[in-house]
Amino acid sequence: MAWIVALVVFSLLTVLGMVQFITALIAATPSSQARWTWAGVYAIGLVGVVYSMLAGTDESGESIPAAVVLLVPSAWVAINAGFVRLWYEMGASIRARGGTNDLPPDADQLAGRASRLALLGLALTAVALWGLGAPQQFVAFVTQPGHRLAAAVIALAVAGWAALIAGGVRVALGAGHEMTHEEIEEMERTTKFGADVHSPLLQRRSVYRIYGPTKGLEGSATFTFDEIRDAWRSGLWRRDPRWQTVFMMMFGAIAMVVGGAAAVFLLGSSTTRMVFAGVLIYAAIQATLGIRAGRKKRGSDGSTGQ
């Protein structure tokens, strides 16, 4: 059908315009002409996608719902605007610590506009999902008598995952070091293909290339159980941003594990429950042994120092 061909063509044009527009937008020495040119290509592609979907029909001959037509560009724009905002935050974090300053001169204005555009895209996405009935169906499902507890533990696991990711982003933005282009390529390679000795030789010898601008931050933090306990007792977790991040990630990890484990026990088969219970018991034993060994080592080090 003609509308499918048009949708494919305009989708490719949208991707091309998006890549080139964002590249021109975040360039350290931006070109106004390049920005406007690729913004026009991007806009034409998005408008073409919307027009193609409005002209499209399903197998029964019915038009594509307007909510679906609204959902696609709204979610797409929200994701891209969020990417621009994240790029700015990483660049600002690197600049604040004396690193490479490759942000464009109008970066602050772009960051504000990107935030507003992302919020608008999210709002329109929510409207589209409401029009499709997704929230209503979800609420109807979770409020059924047999699904309430399962929905609660799944929500707990999702909230924990979100808190863990947010904490990791805060660590990277607050104390992470700037990654080089080669480090980012290597990270992508190991993520996609693996790099341990058990990986196939072809994967271990593979290379991964990223063409275009890149920006990355890598951060880590190490704390002992005694330090975490003292931070809790002294109330540092309420006042110190660093400890707020640590406890956010701890809550996220615990909530994700507890919620995920509860979901497995509620929704899994008896065999799955037994296997998972064995894994949890083994992990608990290993964690306990590790904590005890660490305390003994610190105690012996303290005695030797005296």
PDB file of C-alpha atoms in Angstrom:
ATOM      1  CA  MET A   1       0.000   0.000   0.000  1.00  0.00           C
ATOM      2  CA  ALA A   2       1.128   3.511  -0.812  1.00  0.00           C
ATOM      3  CA  TRP A   3       0.833   4.809   2.745  1.00  0.00           C
ATOM      4  CA  ILE A   4       3.229   2.122   4.011  1.00  0.00           C
ATOM      5  CA  VAL A   5       5.836   3.103   1.422  1.00  0.00           C
ATOM      6  CA  ALA A   6       5.384   6.755   2.367  1.00  0.00           C
ATOM      7  CA  LEU A   7       5.686   5.878   6.055  1.00  0.00           C
ATOM      8  CA  VAL A   8       8.970   4.048   5.471  1.00  0.00           C
ATOM      9  CA  VAL A   9      10.408   6.903   3.398  1.00  0.00           C
ATOM     10  CA  PHE A  10       9.408   9.593   5.880  1.00  0.00           C
ATOM     11  CA  SER A  11      10.632   7.477   8.807  1.00  0.00           C
ATOM     12  CA  LEU A  12      14.077   7.219   7.224  1.00  0.00           C
ATOM     13  CA  LEU A  13      14.006  10.960   6.549  1.00  0.00           C
ATOM     14  CA  THR A  14      13.066  11.571  10.194  1.00  0.00           C
ATOM     15  CA  VAL A  15      15.984   9.508  11.472  1.00  0.00           C
ATOM     16  CA  LEU A  16      18.408  11.243   9.102  1.00  0.00           C
ATOM     17  CA  GLY A  17      17.122  14.676  10.080  1.00  0.00           C
ATOM     18  CA  MET A  18      17.175  13.822  13.782  1.00  0.00           C
ATOM     19  CA  VAL A  19      20.790  12.632  13.755  1.00  0.00           C
ATOM     20  CA  GLN A  20      22.072  15.589  11.771  1.00  0.00           C
ATOM     21  CA  PHE A  21      19.952  18.133  13.657  1.00  0.00           C
ATOM     22  CA  ILE A  22      21.112  16.982  17.093  1.00  0.00           C
ATOM     23  CA  THR A  23      24.712  16.844  15.851  1.00  0.00           C
ATOM     24  CA  ALA A  24      24.425  20.451  14.651  1.00  0.00           C
ATOM     25  CA  LEU A  25      22.617  21.450  17.835  1.00  0.00           C
ATOM     26  CA  ILE A  26      25.275  20.225  20.273  1.00  0.00           C
ATOM     27  CA  ALA A  27      28.339  21.165  18.216  1.00  0.00           C
ATOM     28  CA  ALA A  28      30.919  23.215  20.125  1.00  0.00           C
ATOM     29  CA  THR A  29      30.996  25.735  17.268  1.00  0.00           C
ATOM     30  CA  PRO A  30      27.423  25.561  15.988  1.00  0.00           C
ATOM     31  CA  SER A  31      26.306  26.651  12.555  1.00  0.00           C
ATOM     32  CA  SER A  32      22.971  28.431  12.459  1.00  0.00           C
ATOM     33  CA  GLN A  33      22.461  27.405   8.846  1.00  0.00           C
ATOM     34  CA  ALA A  34      23.097  23.730   9.612  1.00  0.00           C
ATOM     35  CA  ARG A  35      20.743  23.849  12.569  1.00  0.00           C
ATOM     36  CA  TRP A  36      17.875  25.357  10.599  1.00  0.00           C
ATOM     37  CA  THR A  37      18.466  23.161   7.554  1.00  0.00           C
ATOM     38  CA  TRP A  38      18.391  19.902   9.460  1.00  0.00           C
ATOM     39  CA  ALA A  39      15.595  21.125  11.718  1.00  0.00           C
ATOM     40  CA  GLY A  40      13.547  21.580   8.552  1.00  0.00           C
ATOM     41  CA  VAL A  41      14.412  18.082   7.328  1.00  0.00           C
ATOM     42  CA  TYR A  42      13.539  16.675  10.751  1.00  0.00           C
ATOM     43  CA  ALA A  43      10.203  18.515  10.815  1.00  0.00           C
ATOM     44  CA  ILE A  44       9.307  17.418   7.275  1.00  0.00           C
ATOM     45  CA  GLY A  45      10.046  13.822   8.213  1.00  0.00           C
ATOM     46  CA  LEU A  46       7.883  13.949  11.346  1.00  0.00           C
ATOM     47  CA  VAL A  47       5.013  15.656   9.533  1.00  0.00           C
ATOM     48  CA  GLY A  48       5.289  13.061   6.780  1.00  0.00           C
ATOM     49  CA  VAL A  49       5.151  10.229   9.314  1.00  0.00           C
ATOM     50  CA  VAL A  50       2.021  11.698  10.896  1.00  0.00           C
ATOM     51  CA  TYR A  51       0.388  12.283   7.496  1.00  0.00           C
ATOM     52  CA  SER A  52       1.196   8.739   6.351  1.00  0.00           C
ATOM     53  CA  MET A  53      -0.300   7.258   9.511  1.00  0.00           C
ATOM     54  CA  LEU A  54      -3.432   9.401   9.170  1.00  0.00           C
ATOM     55  CA  ALA A  55      -3.835   8.101   5.628  1.00  0.00           C
ATOM     56  CA  GLY A  56      -3.185   4.512   6.653  1.00  0.00           C
ATOM     57  CA  THR A  57      -5.657   1.739   7.354  1.00  0.00           C
ATOM     58  CA  ASP A  58      -5.419  -1.646   9.021  1.00  0.00           C
ATOM     59  CA  GLU A  59      -6.351  -5.008   7.494  1.00  0.00           C
ATOM     60  CA  SER A  60     -10.051  -4.409   8.117  1.00  0.00           C
ATOM     61  CA  GLY A  61      -9.935  -1.079   6.305  1.00  0.00           C
ATOM     62  CA  GLU A  62     -10.311   1.046   9.429  1.00  0.00           C
ATOM     63  CA  SER A  63      -8.161   4.113   9.979  1.00  0.00           C
ATOM     64  CA  ILE A  64      -5.302   4.065  12.457  1.00  0.00           C
ATOM     65  CA  PRO A  65      -6.539   5.480  15.794  1.00  0.00           C
ATOM     66  CA  ALA A  66      -5.674   9.127  16.347  1.00  0.00           C
ATOM     67  CA  ALA A  67      -4.132   8.222  19.717  1.00  0.00           C
ATOM     68  CA  VAL A  68      -1.582   5.994  17.974  1.00  0.00           C
ATOM     69  CA  VAL A  69      -0.783   8.767  15.508  1.00  0.00           C
ATOM     70  CA  LEU A  70      -0.219  11.144  18.435  1.00  0.00           C
ATOM     71  CA  LEU A  71       1.797   8.626  20.453  1.00  0.00           C
ATOM     72  CA  VAL A  72       4.537   8.020  17.887  1.00  0.00           C
ATOM     73  CA  PRO A  73       5.841  11.594  17.351  1.00  0.00           C
ATOM     74  CA  SER A  74       5.224  12.611  20.976  1.00  0.00           C
ATOM     75  CA  ALA A  75       7.288   9.782  22.446  1.00  0.00           C
ATOM     76  CA  TRP A  76       9.962  10.223  19.773  1.00  0.00           C
ATOM     77  CA  VAL A  77      10.359  13.950  20.451  1.00  0.00           C
ATOM     78  CA  ALA A  78      10.375  13.413  24.231  1.00  0.00           C
ATOM     79  CA  ILE A  79      13.186  10.858  23.977  1.00  0.00           C
ATOM     80  CA  ASN A  80      15.302  13.050  21.714  1.00  0.00           C
ATOM     81  CA  ALA A  81      14.781  16.162  23.831  1.00  0.00           C
ATOM     82  CA  GLY A  82      15.727  14.169  26.917  1.00  0.00           C
ATOM     83  CA  PHE A  83      18.912  13.056  25.172  1.00  0.00           C
ATOM     84  CA  VAL A  84      19.879  16.679  24.473  1.00  0.00           C
ATOM     85  CA  ARG A  85      19.251  17.582  28.109  1.00  0.00           C
ATOM     86  CA  LEU A  86      21.367  14.648  29.315  1.00  0.00           C
ATOM     87  CA  TRP A  87      24.170  15.678  26.949  1.00  0.00           C
ATOM     88  CA  TYR A  88      24.129  19.150  28.486  1.00  0.00           C
ATOM     89  CA  GLU A  89      24.179  17.798  32.050  1.00  0.00           C
ATOM     90  CA  MET A  90      27.198  15.616  31.288  1.00  0.00           C
ATOM     91  CA  GLY A  91      28.996  18.480  29.585  1.00  0.00           C
ATOM     92  CA  ALA A  92      28.231  20.853  32.464  1.00  0.00           C
ATOM     93  CA  SER A  93      29.486  18.289  34.980  1.00  0.00           C
ATOM     94  CA  ILE A  94      32.740  17.835  33.061  1.00  0.00           C
ATOM     95  CA  ARG A  95      33.169  21.607  32.669  1.00  0.00           C
ATOM     96  CA  ALA A  96      32.584  22.232  36.382  1.00  0.00           C
ATOM     97  CA  ARG A  97      35.472  19.904  37.262  1.00  0.00           C
ATOM     98  CA  GLY A  98      37.868  21.537  34.815  1.00  0.00           C
ATOM     99  CA  GLY A  99      37.475  19.023  32.015  1.00  0.00           C
ATOM    100  CA  THR A 100      36.877  19.560  28.318  1.00  0.00           C
ATOM    101  CA  ASN A 101      34.382  22.314  27.596  1.00  0.00           C
ATOM    102  CA  ASP A 102      32.817  21.376  24.272  1.00  0.00           C
ATOM    103  CA  LEU A 103      29.344  22.749  24.932  1.00  0.00           C
ATOM    104  CA  PRO A 104      27.941  25.294  22.464  1.00  0.00           C
ATOM    105  CA  PRO A 105      27.766  28.940  23.598  1.00  0.00           C
ATOM    106  CA  ASP A 106      23.973  28.780  23.927  1.00  0.00           C
ATOM    107  CA  ALA A 107      23.999  25.488  25.849  1.00  0.00           C
ATOM    108  CA  ASP A 108      22.044  26.881  28.812  1.00  0.00           C
ATOM    109  CA  GLN A 109      19.222  28.069  26.564  1.00  0.00           C
ATOM    110  CA  LEU A 110      19.186  24.776  24.674  1.00  0.00           C
ATOM    111  CA  ALA A 111      18.999  22.828  27.932  1.00  0.00           C
ATOM    112  CA  GLY A 112      15.965  24.799  29.089  1.00  0.00           C
ATOM    113  CA  ARG A 113      14.206  24.387  25.756  1.00  0.00           C
ATOM    114  CA  ALA A 114      15.023  20.683  25.668  1.00  0.00           C
ATOM    115  CA  SER A 115      13.534  20.218  29.143  1.00  0.00           C
ATOM    116  CA  ARG A 116      10.320  22.000  28.204  1.00  0.00           C
ATOM    117  CA  LEU A 117      10.051  20.072  24.953  1.00  0.00           C
ATOM    118  CA  ALA A 118      10.629  16.765  26.747  1.00  0.00           C
ATOM    119  CA  LEU A 119       7.903  17.591  29.275  1.00  0.00           C
ATOM    120  CA  LEU A 120       5.528  18.536  26.462  1.00  0.00           C
ATOM    121  CA  GLY A 121       6.312  15.286  24.662  1.00  0.00           C
ATOM    122  CA  LEU A 122       5.713  13.286  27.839  1.00  0.00           C
ATOM    123  CA  ALA A 123       2.415  15.078  28.432  1.00  0.00           C
ATOM    124  CA  LEU A 124       1.227  14.337  24.892  1.00  0.00           C
ATOM    125  CA  THR A 125       2.410  10.746  25.275  1.00  0.00           C
ATOM    126  CA  ALA A 126       0.309  10.431  28.427  1.00  0.00           C
ATOM    127  CA  VAL A 127      -2.701  11.868  26.575  1.00  0.00           C
ATOM    128  CA  ALA A 128      -2.185   9.369  23.748  1.00  0.00           C
ATOM    129  CA  LEU A 129      -1.897   6.444  26.150  1.00  0.00           C
ATOM    130  CA  TRP A 130      -5.063   7.598  27.892  1.00  0.00           C
ATOM    131  CA  GLY A 131      -6.814   7.738  24.541  1.00  0.00           C
ATOM    132  CA  LEU A 132      -5.741   4.162  23.858  1.00  0.00           C
ATOM    133  CA  GLY A 133      -7.114   3.106  27.229  1.00  0.00           C
ATOM    134  CA  ALA A 134      -3.793   1.743  28.481  1.00  0.00           C
ATOM    135  CA  PRO A 135      -3.935   3.313  31.984  1.00  0.00           C
ATOM    136  CA  GLN A 136      -7.562   2.284  32.404  1.00  0.00           C
ATOM    137  CA  GLN A 137      -6.806  -1.307  31.437  1.00  0.00           C
ATOM    138  CA  PHE A 138      -3.806  -1.398  33.752  1.00  0.00           C
ATOM    139  CA  VAL A 139      -5.815  -0.094  36.710  1.00  0.00           C
ATOM    140  CA  ALA A 140      -8.611  -2.562  35.994  1.00  0.00           C
ATOM    141  CA  PHE A 141      -6.078  -5.398  35.895  1.00  0.00           C
ATOM    142  CA  VAL A 142      -4.218  -4.547  39.098  1.00  0.00           C
ATOM    143  CA  THR A 143      -7.395  -3.914  41.094  1.00  0.00           C
ATOM    144  CA  GLN A 144      -8.714  -7.399  40.470  1.00  0.00           C
ATOM    145  CA  PRO A 145      -8.692  -9.435  43.709  1.00  0.00           C
ATOM    146  CA  GLY A 146      -6.134 -11.949  42.476  1.00  0.00           C
ATOM    147  CA  HIS A 147      -3.729  -9.402  41.020  1.00  0.00           C
ATOM    148  CA  ARG A 148      -3.354  -6.740  43.696  1.00  0.00           C
ATOM    149  CA  LEU A 149      -0.405  -8.234  45.570  1.00  0.00           C
ATOM    150  CA  ALA A 150       1.411  -9.166  42.358  1.00  0.00           C
ATOM    151  CA  ALA A 151       0.916  -5.646  41.006  1.00  0.00           C
ATOM    152  CA  ALA A 152       2.242  -4.177  44.257  1.00  0.00           C
ATOM    153  CA  VAL A 153       5.469  -6.193  44.225  1.00  0.00           C
ATOM    154  CA  ILE A 154       6.014  -5.532  40.517  1.00  0.00           C
ATOM    155  CA  ALA A 155       5.552  -1.810  41.171  1.00  0.00           C
ATOM    156  CA  LEU A 156       8.058  -2.093  44.027  1.00  0.00           C
ATOM    157  CA  ALA A 157      10.599  -3.747  41.723  1.00  0.00           C
ATOM    158  CA  VAL A 158      10.088  -1.102  39.029  1.00  0.00           C
ATOM    159  CA  ALA A 159      10.436   1.716  41.574  1.00  0.00           C
ATOM    160  CA  GLY A 160      13.625   0.118  42.880  1.00  0.00           C
ATOM    161  CA  TRP A 161      15.039  -0.171  39.380  1.00  0.00           C
ATOM    162  CA  ALA A 162      14.253   3.503  38.713  1.00  0.00           C
ATOM    163  CA  ALA A 163      15.885   4.585  41.995  1.00  0.00           C
ATOM    164  CA  LEU A 164      18.985   2.508  41.244  1.00  0.00           C
ATOM    165  CA  ILE A 165      19.341   4.017  37.773  1.00  0.00           C
ATOM    166  CA  ALA A 166      18.738   7.548  39.090  1.00  0.00           C
ATOM    167  CA  GLY A 167      21.359   7.032  41.784  1.00  0.00           C
ATOM    168  CA  GLY A 168      23.867   5.779  39.242  1.00  0.00           C
ATOM    169  CA  VAL A 169      23.268   8.841  37.080  1.00  0.00           C
ATOM    170  CA  ARG A 170      23.784  11.101  40.108  1.00  0.00           C
ATOM    171  CA  VAL A 171      27.071   9.364  40.929  1.00  0.00           C
ATOM    172  CA  ALA A 172      28.301   9.773  37.356  1.00  0.00           C
ATOM    173  CA  LEU A 173      27.252  13.424  37.107  1.00  0.00           C
ATOM    174  CA  GLY A 174      28.559  14.279  40.552  1.00  0.00           C
ATOM    175  CA  ALA A 175      31.914  12.513  40.648  1.00  0.00           C
ATOM    176  CA  GLY A 176      32.386  10.625  37.403  1.00  0.00           C
ATOM    177  CA  HIS A 177      35.403  11.096  35.160  1.00  0.00           C
ATOM    178  CA  GLU A 178      35.157  12.007  31.506  1.00  0.00           C
ATOM    179  CA  MET A 179      35.336   9.054  29.132  1.00  0.00           C
ATOM    180  CA  THR A 180      37.265   9.250  25.896  1.00  0.00           C
ATOM    181  CA  HIS A 181      35.789   8.313  22.536  1.00  0.00           C
ATOM    182  CA  GLU A 182      37.813   5.085  22.573  1.00  0.00           C
ATOM    183  CA  GLU A 183      36.575   4.170  26.064  1.00  0.00           C
ATOM    184  CA  ILE A 184      32.975   4.646  24.973  1.00  0.00           C
ATOM    185  CA  GLU A 185      33.546   2.457  21.919  1.00  0.00           C
ATOM    186  CA  GLU A 186      35.120  -0.241  24.092  1.00  0.00           C
ATOM    187  CA  MET A 187      32.231  -0.060  26.558  1.00  0.00           C
ATOM    188  CA  GLU A 188      29.750  -0.504  23.715  1.00  0.00           C
ATOM    189  CA  ARG A 189      31.773  -3.398  22.323  1.00  0.00           C
ATOM    190  CA  THR A 190      31.957  -5.277  25.611  1.00  0.00           C
ATOM    191  CA  THR A 191      28.270  -4.613  26.278  1.00  0.00           C
ATOM    192  CA  LYS A 192      27.212  -6.021  22.923  1.00  0.00           C
ATOM    193  CA  PHE A 193      29.783  -8.770  22.377  1.00  0.00           C
ATOM    194  CA  GLY A 194      31.356  -9.522  25.763  1.00  0.00           C
ATOM    195  CA  ALA A 195      35.032  -9.504  26.642  1.00  0.00           C
ATOM    196  CA  ASP A 196      35.654 -12.325  29.131  1.00  0.00           C
ATOM    197  CA  VAL A 197      37.687 -15.432  28.412  1.00  0.00           C
ATOM    198  CA  HIS A 198      34.539 -17.476  27.852  1.00  0.00           C
ATOM    199  CA  SER A 199      33.414 -15.328  24.932  1.00  0.00           C
ATOM    200  CA  PRO A 200      34.083 -16.660  21.423  1.00  0.00           C
ATOM    201  CA  LEU A 201      37.416 -15.603  19.948  1.00  0.00           C
ATOM    202  CA  LEU A 202      35.727 -13.611  17.178  1.00  0.00           C
ATOM    203  CA  GLN A 203      33.820 -11.547  19.746  1.00  0.00           C
ATOM    204  CA  ARG A 204      36.890 -10.944  21.922  1.00  0.00           C
ATOM    205  CA  ARG A 205      38.854  -9.717  18.889  1.00  0.00           C
ATOM    206  CA  SER A 206      35.994  -7.631  17.534  1.00  0.00           C
ATOM    207  CA  VAL A 207      35.957  -3.842  17.299  1.00  0.00           C
ATOM    208  CA  TYR A 208      33.097  -1.385  17.583  1.00  0.00           C
ATOM    209  CA  ARG A 209      33.157   2.035  15.973  1.00  0.00           C
ATOM    210  CA  ILE A 210      30.955   5.031  16.736  1.00  0.00           C
ATOM    211  CA  TYR A 211      30.928   7.737  14.093  1.00  0.00           C
ATOM    212  CA  GLY A 212      30.005  11.184  15.321  1.00  0.00           C
ATOM    213  CA  PRO A 213      30.289  13.039  18.627  1.00  0.00           C
ATOM    214  CA  THR A 214      30.250  11.082  21.881  1.00  0.00           C
ATOM    215  CA  LYS A 215      30.169  12.027  25.532  1.00  0.00           C
ATOM    216  CA  GLY A 216      30.322   9.785  28.554  1.00  0.00           C
ATOM    217  CA  LEU A 217      30.902   9.805  32.290  1.00  0.00           C
ATOM    218  CA  GLU A 218      32.044   6.901  34.405  1.00  0.00           C
ATOM    219  CA  GLY A 219      31.753   7.009  38.174  1.00  0.00           C
ATOM    220  CA  SER A 220      32.048   4.666  41.126  1.00  0.00           C
ATOM    221  CA  ALA A 221      31.841   4.858  44.903  1.00  0.00           C
ATOM    222  CA  THR A 222      32.916   2.399  47.605  1.00  0.00           C
ATOM    223  CA  PHE A 223      31.649   2.323  51.182  1.00  0.00           C
ATOM    224  CA  THR A 224      31.932  -0.130  54.054  1.00  0.00           C
ATOM    225  CA  PHE A 225      28.974  -1.391  56.055  1.00  0.00           C
ATOM    226  CA  ASP A 226      30.297   0.473  59.090  1.00  0.00           C
ATOM    227  CA  GLU A 227      30.351   3.753  57.153  1.00  0.00           C
ATOM    228  CA  ILE A 228      26.813   3.160  55.933  1.00  0.00           C
ATOM    229  CA  ARG A 229      25.662   2.368  59.480  1.00  0.00           C
ATOM    230  CA  ASP A 230      27.316   5.522  60.851  1.00  0.00           C
ATOM    231  CA  ALA A 231      25.766   7.638  58.099  1.00  0.00           C
ATOM    232  CA  TRP A 232      22.345   6.271  59.007  1.00  0.00           C
ATOM    233  CA  ARG A 233      22.760   6.826  62.730  1.00  0.00           C
ATOM    234  CA  SER A 234      24.182  10.327  62.357  1.00  0.00           C
ATOM    235  CA  GLY A 235      21.507  11.397  59.884  1.00  0.00           C
ATOM    236  CA  LEU A 236      23.966  12.135  57.083  1.00  0.00           C
ATOM    237  CA  TRP A 237      21.662  10.313  54.673  1.00  0.00           C
ATOM    238  CA  ARG A 238      19.195  13.177  55.116  1.00  0.00           C
ATOM    239  CA  ARG A 239      21.683  16.074  54.763  1.00  0.00           C
ATOM    240  CA  ASP A 240      24.641  14.988  52.648  1.00  0.00           C
ATOM    241  CA  PRO A 241      23.916  14.722  48.883  1.00  0.00           C
ATOM    242  CA  ARG A 242      26.542  12.002  48.528  1.00  0.00           C
ATOM    243  CA  TRP A 243      24.916   9.818  51.163  1.00  0.00           C
ATOM    244  CA  GLN A 244      21.483  10.596  49.781  1.00  0.00           C
ATOM    245  CA  THR A 245      22.642   9.063  46.515  1.00  0.00           C
ATOM    246  CA  VAL A 246      24.118   6.032  48.285  1.00  0.00           C
ATOM    247  CA  PHE A 247      20.916   5.324  50.193  1.00  0.00           C
ATOM    248  CA  MET A 248      18.839   5.934  47.076  1.00  0.00           C
ATOM    249  CA  MET A 249      20.812   3.240  45.277  1.00  0.00           C
ATOM    250  CA  MET A 250      20.628   0.933  48.293  1.00  0.00           C
ATOM    251  CA  PHE A 251      16.858   1.336  48.464  1.00  0.00           C
ATOM    252  CA  GLY A 252      16.648   0.767  44.731  1.00  0.00           C
ATOM    253  CA  ALA A 253      18.704  -2.417  44.844  1.00  0.00           C
ATOM    254  CA  ILE A 254      16.812  -3.819  47.837  1.00  0.00           C
ATOM    255  CA  ALA A 255      13.398  -2.907  46.431  1.00  0.00           C
ATOM    256  CA  MET A 256      14.274  -4.372  43.043  1.00  0.00           C
ATOM    257  CA  VAL A 257      15.482  -7.654  44.547  1.00  0.00           C
ATOM    258  CA  VAL A 258      12.630  -7.969  47.050  1.00  0.00           C
ATOM    259  CA  GLY A 259       9.972  -6.980  44.527  1.00  0.00           C
ATOM    260  CA  GLY A 260      11.416  -9.238  41.841  1.00  0.00           C
ATOM    261  CA  ALA A 261      11.727 -12.180  44.229  1.00  0.00           C
ATOM    262  CA  ALA A 262       8.173 -11.705  45.482  1.00  0.00           C
ATOM    263  CA  ALA A 263       6.904 -11.533  41.895  1.00  0.00           C
ATOM    264  CA  VAL A 264       8.674 -14.805  41.079  1.00  0.00           C
ATOM    265  CA  PHE A 265       7.152 -16.525  44.111  1.00  0.00           C
ATOM    266  CA  LEU A 266       3.692 -15.178  43.343  1.00  0.00           C
ATOM    267  CA  LEU A 267       3.629 -15.760  39.598  1.00  0.00           C
ATOM    268  CA  GLY A 268       6.176 -18.544  39.020  1.00  0.00           C
ATOM    269  CA  SER A 269       5.688 -22.288  39.006  1.00  0.00           C
ATOM    270  CA  SER A 270       6.624 -24.490  41.963  1.00  0.00           C
ATOM    271  CA  THR A 271       9.868 -25.536  40.255  1.00  0.00           C
ATOM    272  CA  THR A 272      10.803 -21.919  39.573  1.00  0.00           C
ATOM    273  CA  ARG A 273      10.117 -21.035  43.195  1.00  0.00           C
ATOM    274  CA  MET A 274      12.340 -23.828  44.502  1.00  0.00           C
ATOM    275  CA  VAL A 275      15.231 -22.908  42.207  1.00  0.00           C
ATOM    276  CA  PHE A 276      14.929 -19.219  43.010  1.00  0.00           C
ATOM    277  CA  ALA A 277      14.722 -19.927  46.744  1.00  0.00           C
ATOM    278  CA  GLY A 278      17.957 -21.897  46.506  1.00  0.00           C
ATOM    279  CA  VAL A 279      19.646 -19.018  44.691  1.00  0.00           C
ATOM    280  CA  LEU A 280      18.490 -16.541  47.351  1.00  0.00           C
ATOM    281  CA  ILE A 281      19.681 -18.754  50.202  1.00  0.00           C
ATOM    282  CA  TYR A 282      23.065 -19.230  48.536  1.00  0.00           C
ATOM    283  CA  ALA A 283      23.413 -15.469  47.942  1.00  0.00           C
ATOM    284  CA  ALA A 284      22.457 -14.710  51.557  1.00  0.00           C
ATOM    285  CA  ILE A 285      25.035 -17.183  52.891  1.00  0.00           C
ATOM    286  CA  GLN A 286      27.789 -15.782  50.679  1.00  0.00           C
ATOM    287  CA  ALA A 287      26.925 -12.201  51.656  1.00  0.00           C
ATOM    288  CA  THR A 288      26.974 -13.099  55.362  1.00  0.00           C
ATOM    289  CA  LEU A 289      30.333 -14.841  55.049  1.00  0.00           C
ATOM    290  CA  GLY A 290      31.744 -11.883  53.140  1.00  0.00           C
ATOM    291  CA  ILE A 291      30.594  -9.399  55.795  1.00  0.00           C
ATOM    292  CA  ARG A 292      32.068 -11.501  58.602  1.00  0.00           C
ATOM    293  CA  ALA A 293      35.364 -11.921  56.765  1.00  0.00           C
ATOM    294  CA  GLY A 294      35.562  -8.176  56.176  1.00  0.00           C
ATOM    295  CA  ARG A 295      34.942  -7.412  59.845  1.00  0.00           C
ATOM    296  CA  LYS A 296      37.570  -9.923  60.962  1.00  0.00           C
ATOM    297  CA  LYS A 297      40.093  -8.422  58.555  1.00  0.00           C
ATOM    298  CA  ARG A 298      39.418  -4.887  59.796  1.00  0.00           C
ATOM    299  CA  GLY A 299      39.678  -6.116  63.384  1.00  0.00           C
ATOM    300  CA  SER A 300      43.026  -7.803  62.770  1.00  0.00           C
ATOM    301  CA  ASP A 301      44.339  -4.725  60.958  1.00  0.00           C
ATOM    302  CA  GLY A 302      43.336  -2.557  63.911  1.00  0.00           C
ATOM    303  CA  SER A 303      45.024  -4.890  66.387  1.00  0.00           C
ATOM    304  CA  THR A 304      48.212  -4.931  64.328  1.00  0.00           C
ATOM    305  CA  GLY A 305      48.238  -1.143  64.166  1.00  0.00           C
ATOM    306  CA  GLN A 306      48.041  -0.870  67.937  1.00  0.00           C
TER     307      GLN A 306
END
